[in-house]
């Protein structure tokens, strides 16, 4: 380094490097300038000066200097290394890798550069390169533990676990017998557990178990040791030993559901789908009874039997489980039990059980069959449970009656207001739900959870400004947007919900902005793993490290990312279908004006834009200055140049933008129907017929499940698939005859594929030769199809509202003159009862709203829509959408916010006090 | 007594963050809506205003005002004391009042008083149990409830002797 300089300057150069490492940038800059005074073209100095400036937020200069330095000294590994570091600081990892490689070409054994390169390769998952670099590092410095471990990990990541084991064993061979010293016992133990997990992964189970037991005394993490041992035992089918060990583990933690599951597996009483024969149920019951006597303080041991018990036994067990929790006052009881509502018949049993408890508490003050009185709060929690129970069953009026009764009993419990808000939301009254959530929020202003929940409800009611004001109560300095974004935890309620709200309100710019903000979080999370590549190897937390990398690899499969990506793609599709008005309208208006005026107007616009830009810059600077003065160091927080997402709307090619997110969805969420539905929509618009066909085939693949076991899963998806299949071939049929070779090829593929699709639809076409029908006859073919489809849907599958709606839409799409028949098909649907006691109905509010929108937009039939609305208002009296009789939109006119308590009547003389309430105070 | 098992009753102060709890209680306990001054006084009284929690549910409150008499002495006025109906009879009111009485003792406050409607015998008996006495009758104190008269109920706390 700095070798070409005379001694004095060479020392100065060393000072620059040292100053950079110790973050004394000003000092480094001075030294650099001193060298450059004498040697203005010295490449390495120029590069180092650039790197120093980069850390002082002078990026453009930095790049200029580093590039100049490189140009002046292309043969210097320092210049290349610095260039790589610069790219790395800007997260341009691919470019950085290239620079490092160039540096290594000049200085192949530079440990520092090799290490930096290996980190980037791990980050970018350049696994072959990672292995290579790690090998080189080990060859250069075989006495470093980290190099052995790093080499092993690289092989493991590169899907060569057995090689990784060999390396670790070779490494162990280099150690003395008395290794490890006391201060490295934990690290060594972790390494051993990692090696054993590798053996397990390779399937060498016997060897893994042997090794584990042999090294027991060297493994510090005893719990992991036991868990690993039991996992191996079970895999080796040594179930008796496994059972014993699971009992040991349960004694350590009797609330670990995994241990119970393992124990069940060992004694041969385990079923993945939770279905057992009566005999098995008896055995399980006995098992858990004996476990329950051992672990009296465990709640898992009491809760698990509720999953497999049935009928009377279930009733009794539930009774025993619920009573103490109601007495204690556990607000989460309903969430705890809610999975049971998916089991047939259990909801009815629970309902009867809770109603009996309520009745008894009201008449005797105690539980049925007990002389002991319950505390007054027991009735409250019973009512609270019942309200959630009826909400779950869709009986909103009873749910509201119960929650109101609870509120009368004890008006100070915040959970009551939250639940009431939720019930109203489910009932479709978003405004009232938001008001209730706000009431809950006001009862504890220091509770972030109720605040967040309130914000979410407000957004659901499309009260965005109010929601922002509320959310901002929990941010620092009122700097809400950046702050809310920085606190990633907010994205779920805030960014997704407000993105959706803006979408409903048609504000695509803001909506897109919010969705893309979520995407940004995921990019940040990917970024955040970088530091761990070196940290974990040093600290030997190898199992956790590998797990983290695997998590990162499937990060974009996460629900929130999927939702945001779906939201963004929808925005782009909408943008494509109706390009933003402003530009086209303006253009129209401009076109009408004479040329001279046009010019003036344009100039005016340009000036306005320039002014706006300048203002933003000034603001930006002010913000920066403020940051400096406050914290003492430069605190860069640029003002968002596009707060309303207007720039996002001006994208040239919305479908291409959509394609980016679509790719991520296709890669990470290929098992979700929505992914392929969107892919179909996007590709149809792009005229990419074959890609659309591919999406259809994916949809078909997802649908291939067995209808009996996945009835619910299959029913809903099948409709959009068939709908789109029909639309697809309908559209294909209307294409002009193929002329070029490419088009002919496409239509050939389509003809071939058509056969597979016709078989999908329950009944295959009788005439196999129709596949090769001329295209103008294709329309007839579709008519055949939809007749079959209609029968198939109405006969084979449940005659549900959504099926009818989809069939109707298809009829109308293929044959517009059959509109009346199509609408009739929808209107003849009936809202059937689904519960045993005849109170719960089948239709969901969401579906009815969808149907209404269909009638308004697709069918464009206002009369039918109105009829539908009136009918639904009856079923959903709380829905604001259908303007039901109980919804807040209607109630407001009759009574003005009586429950809100906003009208405060001050007492006449201001000091009226009364102790009426003490009347019943028995002493 | 209500439950056969011990349920913890605890007291907590009133702050602006949980003021709504006191408002909710008052809205169901008393037929009057209190004005802002009431709540400002309650907040200002500090430890003299408390919420009572019955196993983490807020079920009652005592709200006081600290008054300066001529000559610099201080007395305490109980603005409200109340417990939600289902939770009465298990000692919560007693606990709240005892808390304030203890505080008076600790802070050498010699006088504590309140107004009670003349027909509210339960309340009068309750306070008598703690050594309060009727010291005055004010006619037409209330404007919109009957009877409109009230008693002033006062307890004088003997000042501990100054240190020897």
Short mmCIF file of N, CA, C and O in Angstrom, two decimals, chain A residues 421 433-442 448-460 463 467 470:
data_model
loop_
_atom_site.label_atom_id
_atom_site.label_comp_id
_atom_site.label_asym_id
_atom_site.label_seq_id
_atom_site.Cartn_x
_atom_site.Cartn_y
_atom_site.Cartn_z
N UNK A 421 -66.51 -3.48 18.90
CA UNK A 421 -66.05 -2.89 17.65
C UNK A 421 -65.88 -3.98 16.58
O UNK A 421 -66.27 -3.81 15.43
N UNK A 433 -67.92 0.71 14.09
CA UNK A 433 -66.80 -0.08 14.61
C UNK A 433 -65.63 0.84 14.93
O UNK A 433 -64.98 0.70 15.97
N UNK A 434 -65.37 1.80 14.06
CA UNK A 434 -64.27 2.73 14.29
C UNK A 434 -64.55 3.58 15.52
O UNK A 434 -63.66 3.84 16.34
N UNK A 435 -65.82 4.01 15.70
CA UNK A 435 -66.18 4.84 16.85
C UNK A 435 -65.95 4.06 18.15
O UNK A 435 -65.42 4.59 19.13
N UNK A 436 -66.34 2.79 18.16
CA UNK A 436 -66.17 1.96 19.36
C UNK A 436 -64.68 1.75 19.65
O UNK A 436 -64.25 1.80 20.80
N UNK A 437 -63.92 1.51 18.60
CA UNK A 437 -62.48 1.31 18.79
C UNK A 437 -61.84 2.57 19.35
O UNK A 437 -60.93 2.50 20.17
N UNK A 438 -62.36 3.69 18.95
CA UNK A 438 -61.84 4.95 19.46
C UNK A 438 -62.19 5.09 20.94
O UNK A 438 -61.40 5.59 21.74
N UNK A 439 -63.39 4.64 21.30
CA UNK A 439 -63.79 4.70 22.70
C UNK A 439 -62.85 3.82 23.53
O UNK A 439 -62.39 4.23 24.61
N UNK A 440 -62.56 2.65 23.00
CA UNK A 440 -61.63 1.76 23.71
C UNK A 440 -60.27 2.43 23.86
O UNK A 440 -59.65 2.40 24.92
N UNK A 441 -59.84 3.07 22.80
CA UNK A 441 -58.53 3.74 22.81
C UNK A 441 -58.48 4.81 23.89
O UNK A 441 -57.50 4.95 24.62
N UNK A 442 -59.59 5.58 24.01
CA UNK A 442 -59.62 6.68 24.96
C UNK A 442 -59.52 6.18 26.40
O UNK A 442 -59.16 6.93 27.30
N UNK A 448 -50.56 0.99 23.33
CA UNK A 448 -50.31 1.06 21.90
C UNK A 448 -51.20 0.08 21.12
O UNK A 448 -51.62 0.36 20.00
N UNK A 449 -51.49 -1.06 21.73
CA UNK A 449 -52.30 -2.04 21.02
C UNK A 449 -53.67 -1.48 20.67
O UNK A 449 -54.12 -1.56 19.52
N UNK A 450 -54.36 -0.90 21.65
CA UNK A 450 -55.70 -0.39 21.34
C UNK A 450 -55.61 0.78 20.37
O UNK A 450 -56.51 0.99 19.56
N UNK A 451 -54.51 1.51 20.45
CA UNK A 451 -54.32 2.60 19.49
C UNK A 451 -54.21 2.03 18.08
O UNK A 451 -54.89 2.48 17.15
N UNK A 452 -53.38 1.01 17.91
CA UNK A 452 -53.20 0.42 16.59
C UNK A 452 -54.50 -0.16 16.07
O UNK A 452 -54.84 -0.02 14.90
N UNK A 453 -55.21 -0.82 16.97
CA UNK A 453 -56.46 -1.43 16.56
C UNK A 453 -57.45 -0.35 16.08
O UNK A 453 -58.15 -0.53 15.09
N UNK A 454 -57.44 0.74 16.78
CA UNK A 454 -58.33 1.84 16.42
C UNK A 454 -57.96 2.40 15.05
O UNK A 454 -58.83 2.65 14.21
N UNK A 455 -56.66 2.56 14.81
CA UNK A 455 -56.20 3.06 13.52
C UNK A 455 -56.68 2.12 12.40
O UNK A 455 -57.17 2.56 11.36
N UNK A 456 -56.55 0.85 12.67
CA UNK A 456 -56.96 -0.13 11.67
C UNK A 456 -58.45 -0.01 11.35
O UNK A 456 -58.85 0.00 10.19
N UNK A 457 -59.25 0.12 12.40
CA UNK A 457 -60.70 0.25 12.18
C UNK A 457 -61.03 1.52 11.41
O UNK A 457 -61.90 1.55 10.57
N UNK A 458 -60.33 2.60 11.74
CA UNK A 458 -60.58 3.86 11.04
C UNK A 458 -60.25 3.71 9.57
O UNK A 458 -60.95 4.23 8.70
N UNK A 459 -59.18 3.02 9.29
CA UNK A 459 -58.81 2.82 7.89
C UNK A 459 -59.83 1.93 7.19
O UNK A 459 -60.15 2.14 6.03
N UNK A 460 -60.34 0.95 7.92
CA UNK A 460 -61.36 0.10 7.31
C UNK A 460 -62.60 0.91 6.99
O UNK A 460 -63.35 0.60 6.06
N UNK A 463 -61.51 6.29 6.95
CA UNK A 463 -61.30 7.61 7.58
C UNK A 463 -59.79 7.85 7.67
O UNK A 463 -59.23 7.89 8.77
N UNK A 467 -57.37 8.54 10.94
CA UNK A 467 -56.50 7.43 11.30
C UNK A 467 -55.07 7.90 11.44
O UNK A 467 -54.36 7.52 12.37
N UNK A 470 -54.57 9.71 14.61
CA UNK A 470 -54.55 8.80 15.75
C UNK A 470 -53.23 8.05 15.83
O UNK A 470 -52.64 7.91 16.90
#
